[in-house]
Coordinates of C-alpha atoms in Angstrom, one line a residue:
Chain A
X29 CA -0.3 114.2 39.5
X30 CA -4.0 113.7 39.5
X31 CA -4.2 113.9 36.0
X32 CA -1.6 110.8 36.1
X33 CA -3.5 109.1 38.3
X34 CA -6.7 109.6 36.5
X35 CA -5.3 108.2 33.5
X36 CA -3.6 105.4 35.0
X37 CA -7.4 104.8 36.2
X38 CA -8.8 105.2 32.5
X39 CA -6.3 102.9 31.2
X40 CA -7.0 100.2 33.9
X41 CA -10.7 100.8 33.5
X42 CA -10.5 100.6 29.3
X43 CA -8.2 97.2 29.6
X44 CA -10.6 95.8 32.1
X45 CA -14.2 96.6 29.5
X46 CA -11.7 94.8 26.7
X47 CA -10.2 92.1 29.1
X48 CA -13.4 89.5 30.2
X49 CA -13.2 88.7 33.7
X50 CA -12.0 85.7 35.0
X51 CA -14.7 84.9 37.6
X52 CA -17.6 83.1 36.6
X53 CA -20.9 82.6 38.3
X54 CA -22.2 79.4 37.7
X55 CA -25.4 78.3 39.3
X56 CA -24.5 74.8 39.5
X57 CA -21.1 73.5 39.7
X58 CA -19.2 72.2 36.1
X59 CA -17.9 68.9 36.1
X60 CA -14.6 69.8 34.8
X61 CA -12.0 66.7 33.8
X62 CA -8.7 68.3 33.8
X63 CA -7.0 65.0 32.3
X64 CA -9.0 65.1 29.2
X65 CA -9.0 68.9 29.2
X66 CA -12.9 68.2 29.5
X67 CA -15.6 70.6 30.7
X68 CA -19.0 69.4 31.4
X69 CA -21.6 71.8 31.7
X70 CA -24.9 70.6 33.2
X71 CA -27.0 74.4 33.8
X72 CA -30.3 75.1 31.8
X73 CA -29.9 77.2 28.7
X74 CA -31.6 80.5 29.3
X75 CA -34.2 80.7 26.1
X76 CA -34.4 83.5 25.8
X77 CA -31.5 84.9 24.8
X78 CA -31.1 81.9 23.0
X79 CA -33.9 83.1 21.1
X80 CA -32.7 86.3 20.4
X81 CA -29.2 85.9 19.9
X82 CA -28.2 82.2 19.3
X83 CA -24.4 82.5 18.6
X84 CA -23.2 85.0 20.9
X85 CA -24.8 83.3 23.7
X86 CA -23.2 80.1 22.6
X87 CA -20.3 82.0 22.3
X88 CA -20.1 83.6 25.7
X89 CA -21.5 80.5 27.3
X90 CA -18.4 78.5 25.8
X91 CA -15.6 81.2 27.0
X92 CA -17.0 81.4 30.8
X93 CA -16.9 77.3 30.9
X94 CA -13.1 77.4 29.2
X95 CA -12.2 79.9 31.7
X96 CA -13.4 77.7 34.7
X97 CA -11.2 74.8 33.1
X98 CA -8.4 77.5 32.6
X99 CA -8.6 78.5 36.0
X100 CA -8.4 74.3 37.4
X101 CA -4.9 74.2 35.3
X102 CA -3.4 77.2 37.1
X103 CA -4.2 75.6 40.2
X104 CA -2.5 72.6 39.3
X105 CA 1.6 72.6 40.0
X106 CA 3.5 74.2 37.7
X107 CA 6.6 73.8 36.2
X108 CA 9.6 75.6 34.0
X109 CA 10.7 73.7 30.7
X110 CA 12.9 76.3 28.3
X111 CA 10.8 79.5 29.5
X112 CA 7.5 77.9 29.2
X113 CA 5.2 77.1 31.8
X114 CA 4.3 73.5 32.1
X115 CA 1.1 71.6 34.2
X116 CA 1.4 68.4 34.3
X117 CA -2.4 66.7 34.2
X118 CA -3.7 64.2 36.8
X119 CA -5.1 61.2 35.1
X120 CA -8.3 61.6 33.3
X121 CA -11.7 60.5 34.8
X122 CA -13.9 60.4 31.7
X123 CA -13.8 57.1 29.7
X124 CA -13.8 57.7 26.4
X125 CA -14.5 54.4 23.9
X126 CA -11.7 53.7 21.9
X127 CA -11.8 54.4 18.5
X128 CA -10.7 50.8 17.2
X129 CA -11.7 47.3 18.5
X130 CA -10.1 46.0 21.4
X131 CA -7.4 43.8 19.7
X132 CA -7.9 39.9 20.0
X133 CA -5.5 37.5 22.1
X134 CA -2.9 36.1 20.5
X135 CA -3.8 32.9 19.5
X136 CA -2.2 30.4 21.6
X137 CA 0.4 27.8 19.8
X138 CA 0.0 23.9 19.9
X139 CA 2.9 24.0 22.9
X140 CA 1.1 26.9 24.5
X141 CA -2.0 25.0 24.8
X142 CA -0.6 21.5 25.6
X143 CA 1.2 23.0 28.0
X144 CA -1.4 24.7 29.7
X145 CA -3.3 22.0 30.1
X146 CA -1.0 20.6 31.6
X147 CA -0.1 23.3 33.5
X148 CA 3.2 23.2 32.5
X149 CA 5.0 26.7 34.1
X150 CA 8.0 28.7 31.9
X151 CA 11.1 28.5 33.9
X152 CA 13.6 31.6 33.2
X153 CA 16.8 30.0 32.5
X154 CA 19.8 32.6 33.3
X155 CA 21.2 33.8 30.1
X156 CA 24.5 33.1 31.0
X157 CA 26.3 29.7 32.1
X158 CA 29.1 28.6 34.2
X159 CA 31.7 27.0 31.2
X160 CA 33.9 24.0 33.4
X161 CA 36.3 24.0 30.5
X162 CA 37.4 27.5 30.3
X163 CA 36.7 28.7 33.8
X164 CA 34.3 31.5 32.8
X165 CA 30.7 32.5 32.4
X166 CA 29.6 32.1 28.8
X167 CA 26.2 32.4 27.2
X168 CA 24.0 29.3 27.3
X169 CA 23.2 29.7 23.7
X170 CA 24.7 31.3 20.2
X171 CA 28.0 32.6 19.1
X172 CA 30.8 31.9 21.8
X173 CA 28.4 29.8 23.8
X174 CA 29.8 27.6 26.7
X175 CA 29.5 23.4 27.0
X176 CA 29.4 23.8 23.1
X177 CA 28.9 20.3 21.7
X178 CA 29.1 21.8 18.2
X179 CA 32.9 22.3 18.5
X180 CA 33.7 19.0 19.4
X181 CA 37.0 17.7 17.9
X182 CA 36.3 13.7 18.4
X183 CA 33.0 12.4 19.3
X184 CA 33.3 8.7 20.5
X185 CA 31.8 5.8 19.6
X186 CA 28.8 4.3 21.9
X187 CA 29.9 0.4 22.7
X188 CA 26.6 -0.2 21.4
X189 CA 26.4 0.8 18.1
X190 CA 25.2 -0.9 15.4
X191 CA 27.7 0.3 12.4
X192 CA 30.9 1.9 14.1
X193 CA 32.1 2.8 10.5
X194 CA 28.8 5.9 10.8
X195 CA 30.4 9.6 10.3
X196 CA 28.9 10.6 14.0
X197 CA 29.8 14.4 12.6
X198 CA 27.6 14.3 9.9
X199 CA 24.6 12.0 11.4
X200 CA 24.3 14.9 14.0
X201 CA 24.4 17.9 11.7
X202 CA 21.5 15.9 9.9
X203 CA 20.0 15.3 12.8
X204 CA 20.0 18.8 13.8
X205 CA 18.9 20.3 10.4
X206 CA 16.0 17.7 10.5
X207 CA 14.9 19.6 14.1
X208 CA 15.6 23.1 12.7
X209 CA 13.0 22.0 9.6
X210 CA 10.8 20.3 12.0
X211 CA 10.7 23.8 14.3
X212 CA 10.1 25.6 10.8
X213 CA 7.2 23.4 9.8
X214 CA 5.6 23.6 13.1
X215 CA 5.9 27.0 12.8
X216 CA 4.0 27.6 9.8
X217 CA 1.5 25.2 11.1
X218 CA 0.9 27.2 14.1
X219 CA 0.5 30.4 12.2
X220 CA -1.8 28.9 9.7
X221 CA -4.1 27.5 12.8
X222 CA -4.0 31.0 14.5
X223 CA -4.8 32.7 10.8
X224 CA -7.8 29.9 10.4
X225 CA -6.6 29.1 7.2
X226 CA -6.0 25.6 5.8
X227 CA -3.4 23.9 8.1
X228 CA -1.2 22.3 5.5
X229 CA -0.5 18.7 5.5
X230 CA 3.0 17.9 7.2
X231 CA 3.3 15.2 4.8
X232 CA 5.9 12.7 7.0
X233 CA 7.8 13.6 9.3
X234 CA 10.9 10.8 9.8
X235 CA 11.0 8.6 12.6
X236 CA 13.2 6.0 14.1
X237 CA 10.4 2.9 13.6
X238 CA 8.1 3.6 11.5
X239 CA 4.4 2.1 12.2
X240 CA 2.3 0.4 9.9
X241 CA 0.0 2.9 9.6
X242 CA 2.6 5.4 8.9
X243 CA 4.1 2.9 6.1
X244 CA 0.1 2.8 4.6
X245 CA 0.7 6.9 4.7
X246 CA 4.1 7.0 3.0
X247 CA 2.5 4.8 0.3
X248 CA -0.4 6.8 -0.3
X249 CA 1.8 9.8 -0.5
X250 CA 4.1 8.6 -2.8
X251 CA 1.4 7.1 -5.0
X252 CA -0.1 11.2 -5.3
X253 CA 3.4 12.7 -5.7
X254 CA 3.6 12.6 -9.3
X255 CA 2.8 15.4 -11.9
X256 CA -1.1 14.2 -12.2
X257 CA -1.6 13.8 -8.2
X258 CA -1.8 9.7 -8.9
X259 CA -4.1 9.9 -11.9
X260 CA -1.9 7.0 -13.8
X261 CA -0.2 5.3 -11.3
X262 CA -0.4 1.6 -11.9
X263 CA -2.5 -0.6 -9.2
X264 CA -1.2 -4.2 -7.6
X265 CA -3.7 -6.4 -8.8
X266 CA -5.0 -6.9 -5.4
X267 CA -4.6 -4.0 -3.6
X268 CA -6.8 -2.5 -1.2
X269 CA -8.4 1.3 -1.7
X270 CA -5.9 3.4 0.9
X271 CA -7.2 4.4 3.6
X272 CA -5.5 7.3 3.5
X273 CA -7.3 9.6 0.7
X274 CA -8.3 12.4 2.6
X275 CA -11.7 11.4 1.9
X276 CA -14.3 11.8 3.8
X277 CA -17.7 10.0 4.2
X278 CA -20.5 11.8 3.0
X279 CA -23.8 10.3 4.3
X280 CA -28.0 11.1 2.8
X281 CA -29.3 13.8 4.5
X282 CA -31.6 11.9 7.4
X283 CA -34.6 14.4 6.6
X284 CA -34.6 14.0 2.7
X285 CA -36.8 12.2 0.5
X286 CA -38.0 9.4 1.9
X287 CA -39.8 8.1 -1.3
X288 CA -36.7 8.6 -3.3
X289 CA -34.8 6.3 -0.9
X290 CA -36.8 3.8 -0.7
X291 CA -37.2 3.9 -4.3
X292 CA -33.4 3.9 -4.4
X293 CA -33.4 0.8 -2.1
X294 CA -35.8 -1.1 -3.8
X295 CA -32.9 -0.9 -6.7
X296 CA -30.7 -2.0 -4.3
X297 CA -33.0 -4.9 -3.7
X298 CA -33.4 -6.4 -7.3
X299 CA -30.1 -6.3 -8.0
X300 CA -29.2 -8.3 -4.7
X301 CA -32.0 -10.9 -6.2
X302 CA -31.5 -10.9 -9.8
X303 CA -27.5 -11.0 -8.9
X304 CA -26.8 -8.5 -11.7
X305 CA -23.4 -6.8 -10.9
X306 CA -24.4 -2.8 -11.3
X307 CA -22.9 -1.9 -14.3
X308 CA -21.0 1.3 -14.6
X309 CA -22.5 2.0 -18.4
X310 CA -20.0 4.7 -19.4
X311 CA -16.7 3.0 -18.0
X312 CA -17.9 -0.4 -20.1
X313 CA -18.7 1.5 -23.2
X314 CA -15.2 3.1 -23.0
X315 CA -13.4 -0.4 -22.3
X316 CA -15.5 -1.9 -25.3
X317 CA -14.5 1.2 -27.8
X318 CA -10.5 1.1 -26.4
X319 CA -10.9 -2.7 -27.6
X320 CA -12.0 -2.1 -30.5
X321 CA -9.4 0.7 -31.1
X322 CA -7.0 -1.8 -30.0
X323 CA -7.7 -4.9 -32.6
X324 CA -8.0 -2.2 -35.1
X325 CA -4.2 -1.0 -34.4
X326 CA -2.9 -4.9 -34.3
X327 CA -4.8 -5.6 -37.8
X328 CA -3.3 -3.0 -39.2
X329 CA -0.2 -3.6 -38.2
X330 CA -0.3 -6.9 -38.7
X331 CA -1.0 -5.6 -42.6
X332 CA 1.8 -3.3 -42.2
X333 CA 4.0 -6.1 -41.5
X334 CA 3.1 -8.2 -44.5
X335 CA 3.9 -5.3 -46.8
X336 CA 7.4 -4.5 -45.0
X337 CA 9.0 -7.8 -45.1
X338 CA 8.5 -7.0 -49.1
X339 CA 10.3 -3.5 -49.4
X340 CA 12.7 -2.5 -47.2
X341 CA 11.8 0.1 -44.6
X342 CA 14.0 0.9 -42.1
X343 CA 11.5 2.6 -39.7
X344 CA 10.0 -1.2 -38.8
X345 CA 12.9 -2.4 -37.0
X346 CA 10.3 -2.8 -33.5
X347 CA 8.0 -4.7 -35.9
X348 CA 10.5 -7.0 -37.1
X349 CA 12.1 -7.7 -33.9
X350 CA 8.2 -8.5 -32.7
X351 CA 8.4 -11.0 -35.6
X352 CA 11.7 -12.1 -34.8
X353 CA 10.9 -13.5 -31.3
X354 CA 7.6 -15.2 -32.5
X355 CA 10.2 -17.5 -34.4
X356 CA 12.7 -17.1 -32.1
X357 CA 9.9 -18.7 -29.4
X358 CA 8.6 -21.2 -32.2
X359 CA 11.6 -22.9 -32.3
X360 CA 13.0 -23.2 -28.7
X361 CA 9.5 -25.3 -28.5
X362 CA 10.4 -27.1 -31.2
X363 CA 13.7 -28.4 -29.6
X364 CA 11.9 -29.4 -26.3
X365 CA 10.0 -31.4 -28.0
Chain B
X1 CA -29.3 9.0 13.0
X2 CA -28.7 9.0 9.3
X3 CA -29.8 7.1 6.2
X4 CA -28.2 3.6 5.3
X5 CA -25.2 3.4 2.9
X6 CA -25.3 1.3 0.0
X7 CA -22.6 -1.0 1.2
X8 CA -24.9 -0.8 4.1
X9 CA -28.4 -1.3 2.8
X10 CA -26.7 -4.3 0.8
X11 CA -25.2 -6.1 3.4
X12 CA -29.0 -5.6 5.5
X13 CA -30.9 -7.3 2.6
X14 CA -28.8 -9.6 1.3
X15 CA -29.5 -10.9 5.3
X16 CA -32.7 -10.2 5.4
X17 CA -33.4 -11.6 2.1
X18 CA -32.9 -15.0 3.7
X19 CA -35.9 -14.7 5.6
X20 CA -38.1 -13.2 3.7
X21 CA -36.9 -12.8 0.2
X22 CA -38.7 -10.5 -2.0
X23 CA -40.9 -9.3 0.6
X24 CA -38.0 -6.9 1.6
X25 CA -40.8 -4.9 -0.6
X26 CA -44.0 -5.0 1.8
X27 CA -41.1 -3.1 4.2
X28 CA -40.7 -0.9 2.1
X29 CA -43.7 -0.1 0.6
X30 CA -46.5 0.5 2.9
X31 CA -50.1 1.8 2.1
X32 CA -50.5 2.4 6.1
X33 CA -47.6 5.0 5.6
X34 CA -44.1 5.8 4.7
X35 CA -41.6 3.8 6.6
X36 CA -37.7 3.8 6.6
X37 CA -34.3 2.4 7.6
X38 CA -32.7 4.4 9.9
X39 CA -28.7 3.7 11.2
X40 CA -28.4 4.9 15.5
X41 CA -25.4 3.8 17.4
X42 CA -24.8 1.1 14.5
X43 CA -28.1 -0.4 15.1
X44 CA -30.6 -0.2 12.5
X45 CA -33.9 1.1 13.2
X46 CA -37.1 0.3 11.0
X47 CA -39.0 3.2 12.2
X48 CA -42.1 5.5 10.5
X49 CA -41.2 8.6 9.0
X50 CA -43.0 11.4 10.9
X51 CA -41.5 9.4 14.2
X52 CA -38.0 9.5 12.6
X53 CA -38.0 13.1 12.2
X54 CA -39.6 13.8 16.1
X55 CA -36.6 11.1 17.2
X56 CA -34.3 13.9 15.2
X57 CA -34.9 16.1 18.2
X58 CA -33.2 14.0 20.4
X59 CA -29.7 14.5 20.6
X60 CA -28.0 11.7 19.0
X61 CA -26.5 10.6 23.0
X62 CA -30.0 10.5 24.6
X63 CA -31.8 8.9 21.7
X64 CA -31.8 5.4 23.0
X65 CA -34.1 3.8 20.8
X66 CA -37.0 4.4 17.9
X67 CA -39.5 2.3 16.0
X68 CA -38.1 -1.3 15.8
X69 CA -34.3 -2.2 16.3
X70 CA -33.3 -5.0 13.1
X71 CA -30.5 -5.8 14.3
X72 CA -26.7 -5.0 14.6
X73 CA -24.1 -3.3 12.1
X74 CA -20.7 -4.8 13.2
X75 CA -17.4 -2.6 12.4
X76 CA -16.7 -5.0 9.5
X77 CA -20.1 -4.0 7.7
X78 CA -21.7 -7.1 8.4
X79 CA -25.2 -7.2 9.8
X80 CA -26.2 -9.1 12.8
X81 CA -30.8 -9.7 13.2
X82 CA -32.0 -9.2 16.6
X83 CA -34.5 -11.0 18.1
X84 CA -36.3 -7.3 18.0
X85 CA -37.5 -7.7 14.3
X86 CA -39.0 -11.2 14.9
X87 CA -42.6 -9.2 14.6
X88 CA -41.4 -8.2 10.5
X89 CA -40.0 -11.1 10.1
X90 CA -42.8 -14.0 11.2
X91 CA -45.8 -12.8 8.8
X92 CA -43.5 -12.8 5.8
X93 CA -41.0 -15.8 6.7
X94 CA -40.1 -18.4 3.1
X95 CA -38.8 -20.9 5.5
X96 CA -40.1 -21.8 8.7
X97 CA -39.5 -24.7 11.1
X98 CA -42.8 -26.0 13.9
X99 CA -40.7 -27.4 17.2
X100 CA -42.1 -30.0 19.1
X101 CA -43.6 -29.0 22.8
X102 CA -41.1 -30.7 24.3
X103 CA -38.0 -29.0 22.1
X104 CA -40.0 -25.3 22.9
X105 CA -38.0 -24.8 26.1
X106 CA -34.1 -26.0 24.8
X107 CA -34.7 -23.6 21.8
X108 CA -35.6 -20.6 24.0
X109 CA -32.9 -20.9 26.2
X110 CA -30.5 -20.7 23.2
X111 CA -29.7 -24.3 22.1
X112 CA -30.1 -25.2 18.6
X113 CA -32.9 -27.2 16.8
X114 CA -32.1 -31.3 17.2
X115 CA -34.0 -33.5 14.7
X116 CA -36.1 -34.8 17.7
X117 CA -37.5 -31.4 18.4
X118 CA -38.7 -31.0 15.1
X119 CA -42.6 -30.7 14.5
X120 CA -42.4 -29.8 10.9
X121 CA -40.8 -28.4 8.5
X122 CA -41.6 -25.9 5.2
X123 CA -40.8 -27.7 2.2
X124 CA -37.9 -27.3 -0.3
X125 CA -35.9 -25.6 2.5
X126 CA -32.2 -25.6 1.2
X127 CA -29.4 -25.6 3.2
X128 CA -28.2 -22.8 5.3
X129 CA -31.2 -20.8 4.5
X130 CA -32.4 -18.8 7.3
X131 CA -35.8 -20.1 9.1
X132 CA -38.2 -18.6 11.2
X133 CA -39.0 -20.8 14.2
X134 CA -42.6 -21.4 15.5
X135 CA -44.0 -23.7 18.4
X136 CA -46.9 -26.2 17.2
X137 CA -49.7 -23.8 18.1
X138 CA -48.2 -21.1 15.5
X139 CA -45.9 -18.8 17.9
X140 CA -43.0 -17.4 16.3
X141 CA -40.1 -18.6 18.9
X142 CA -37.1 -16.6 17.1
X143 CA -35.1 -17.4 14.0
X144 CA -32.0 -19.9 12.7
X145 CA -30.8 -20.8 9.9
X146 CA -31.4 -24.6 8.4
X147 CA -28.5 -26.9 9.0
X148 CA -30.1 -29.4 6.6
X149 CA -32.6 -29.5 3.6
X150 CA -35.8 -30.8 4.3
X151 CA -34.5 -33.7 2.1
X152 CA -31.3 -34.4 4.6
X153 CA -33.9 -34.1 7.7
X154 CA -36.0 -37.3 6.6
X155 CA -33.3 -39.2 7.0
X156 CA -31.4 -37.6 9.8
X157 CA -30.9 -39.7 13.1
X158 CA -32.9 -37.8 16.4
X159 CA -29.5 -36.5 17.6
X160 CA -28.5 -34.6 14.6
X161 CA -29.1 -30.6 14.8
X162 CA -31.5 -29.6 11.8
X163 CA -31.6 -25.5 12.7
X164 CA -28.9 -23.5 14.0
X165 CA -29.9 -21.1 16.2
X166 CA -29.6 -17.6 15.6
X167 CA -31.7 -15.4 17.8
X168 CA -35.0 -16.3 20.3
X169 CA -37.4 -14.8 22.7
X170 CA -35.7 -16.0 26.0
X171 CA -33.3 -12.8 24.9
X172 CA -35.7 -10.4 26.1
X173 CA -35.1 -11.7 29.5
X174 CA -31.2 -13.2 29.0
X175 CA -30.0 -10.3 27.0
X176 CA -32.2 -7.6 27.9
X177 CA -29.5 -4.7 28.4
X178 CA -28.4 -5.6 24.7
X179 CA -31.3 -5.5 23.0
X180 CA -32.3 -1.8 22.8

């Protein structure tokens, strides 16, 4: 019997020297964060036996403090999920910084911002409606939706209308695939702004009356929408530069050269008194040389056209007809007269 | 503040080569320093250089004023003299019209020139050409432009006007909140 209870002893004595102890001293309190699993431990290092052994101290020094945390968790409440032991943590105290930026408001659309301006408030609209005609609620919007004005069988004519003979049907499914685009485009517009990228031009949108300004932009847009932006298309002969390029002024720099400008200025000043139109020397030489290429091309085929009357060439029917109406014009004159 | 245009600096001389013709150059070129035309709140400024660049300081709302106000760009381009540059424009006038004592006070309270106010006149002064206007004892009164050639005025009856007038010193009292 003793000998049993001597070993029981042993065997509780040998499991205790290989089991650490789960009391620690500490000489001033840890700060211990349960919510992060976070142990702070604010005591001196002893020196000296960080001297002579380094990384068992560190070692030891790290189990006591994990043990202190361990010992918070057990006396938090605990729970049974499928034979394990749960703790469920408190919130943690510790801030920690994120590890990415805090992400950026959403940039706000060009409703969004009118509206708060205006401090316009969102209503919430129910999502379902009260339909008169088939005594039911329905959903205010989409498939099966009640007061549908979509389904319509006859749509009447309003007294004051200026063509009755318009197809009502089709003017409003235009009418509602110009808002849908409309939406779209605005769309785009608003993602571009909020991207910073280059908002891209609406072009026209259609209106009922359109103004005279928005007449001077049709024109101008119409003028660039060929295949070289513009390039070639022909001028009235007195038309005024639009004023809708997209251009925009560029002014001297106020703190340049003050020499040069004056210079420039002076330049300015001759010409106003010797009344010589500044001459644009490349654009004259080019006009000069297409002239000449031009007489060039007419006394040749002037030559041309002496030759063909002789032989007969059937690629000079243009030629002749030219020829043709010379006489043709002769003679009408002649009977005038 | 910024540099004239050329539309700009055009339209400027071809009305200030009225006055003074040619001598646009003296403005420009000035052995007592550099000078230049400056454009503020569509007015144009004839101001020195190292003053233009301290007036750059000022933000372009508080900057009421700098070196000598010329006149008046209008939103057409055109430009319109102020009484301000009457100090430019007297020492280097072509034209100039003398008034008579008694013609002194109509012209300065903004009537124009009648042939009875007239002391004298330069000679060869064409039509419509702009004048600089001076009392007997030599003090430039403001400027007009001629409403007849010195020919037309020899023969003019009293009544008839001779010098339309443009701008004169009574402004500086009249028009005082316009002038800066």
């Amino acid at each position: 019997m003793a000998d049993l209870v001597e070993r029981v002893l042993q065997e509780a004595a040998e499991r205790e020297s290989h089991y650490k102890t789960i009391e620690v001293h500490k000489d001033i309190e840890l700060e211990i964060d349960p919510g992060n699993l976070l142990t702070v431990d604010t005591n001196p290092l002893d020196a000296t036996k960080l001297k002579k052994n380094r990384e068992e101290y560190l070692k030891s020094l790290a189990r006591d403090n994990t043990q202190l945390l361990i010992n918070t968790l057990w006396q938090l409440p605990t729970e049974k999920v499928d034979e394990a032991i749960v703790v469920k943590l408190p919130d943690p105290k510790t801030p920690i910084p994120r590890e990415k930026p805090v992400p950026k408001d959403k940039a706000l659309t060009k409703w969004q911002q009118y509206a708060q301006l205006k401090g316009i408030q969102k209503r919430k609209k129910s999502r379902m409606m009260w339909d008169d005609q088939s005594k039911e609620w329905k959903p205010r919007w989409g498939y099966k939706r009640g007061n549908d004005d979509t389904q319509e069988w006859c749509i009447e004519v309003p007294d004051n209308a200026e063509d009755p003979n318009v197809d009502l049907f089709a003017k409003k499914n235009k009418e509602k695939k110009e808002r849908v685009a409309k939406n779209e485009l605005q769309r785009l517009r608003n993602i571009a702004r909020s991207q910073k990228s280059k908002v891209p031009g609406v072009g026209l949108t259609p209106t009922e009356a359109p103004s005279k300004d928005y007449l001077g932009k049709a024109l101008a847009l119409a003028r660039k929408s060929t295949a070289s932006i513009g390039k070639f298309t022909d001028k009235l002969p007195t038309e005024k530069p639009s004023k809708h390029t997209g251009k925009k002024r560029k002014f001297e720099p106020n703190y340049g050269d003050v020499e040069r400008e004056s210079k420039k200025q002076l330049k300015i000043l001759n010409h106003i008194q010797n009344r010589i139109p500044i001459v644009n020397t490349t654009k004259a030489a080019n006009r000069h040389i297409m002239e000449e290429q031009r007489s060039r091309a007419r006394r040749r085929r002037e030559e041309d056209g002496g030759k063909q009357k002789g032989g007969k060439n059937k690629g000079g029917g243009g030629k002749k007809k030219g020829g043709f109406k010379a006489g043709k014009k002769g003679k009408a004159g002649g009977k005038k007269r | 503040m910024r540099p004239l245009t050329d539309e700009e600096t055009k339209s400027f001389f071809d009305k200030l080569s009225k006055y003074i013709g040619e001598n646009i150059k003296l403005l420009l070129e000035r052995p007592d320093g550099s000078y230049c035309f400056r454009l503020h709140r569509d007015r144009i400024f004839y101001v020195r250089e190292d003053l233009m660049k301290k007036a750059g300081n000022i933000s372009r709302k508080n900057l009421l004023s700098m070196g000598t106000c010329f006149g008046k760009m209008t939103k057409t381009g055109k430009f319109h003299l102020q009484i301000t540059a009457l100090d430019f424009m007297a020492p280097y006038a072509k034209h100039k019209i003398w008034l008579k004592p008694s013609a002194e006070q109509q012209f300065v309270y903004g009537h124009h020139v009648m042939k009875s106010g007239l002391g004298r006149i330069t000679e060869n002064t064409s039509q419509y050409e702009g004048v600089v206007v001076y009392s007997m004892n030599d003090l430039p009164l403001g400027f007009g432009v001629a409403a007849k050639s010195t020919q037309d005025c020899r023969h003019a009856d009293p009544m008839t006007l001779v010098a339309f007038h443009q701008a004169d010193i009574g402004e500086y009292i009249r028009n005082e909140e316009a002038l800066l």
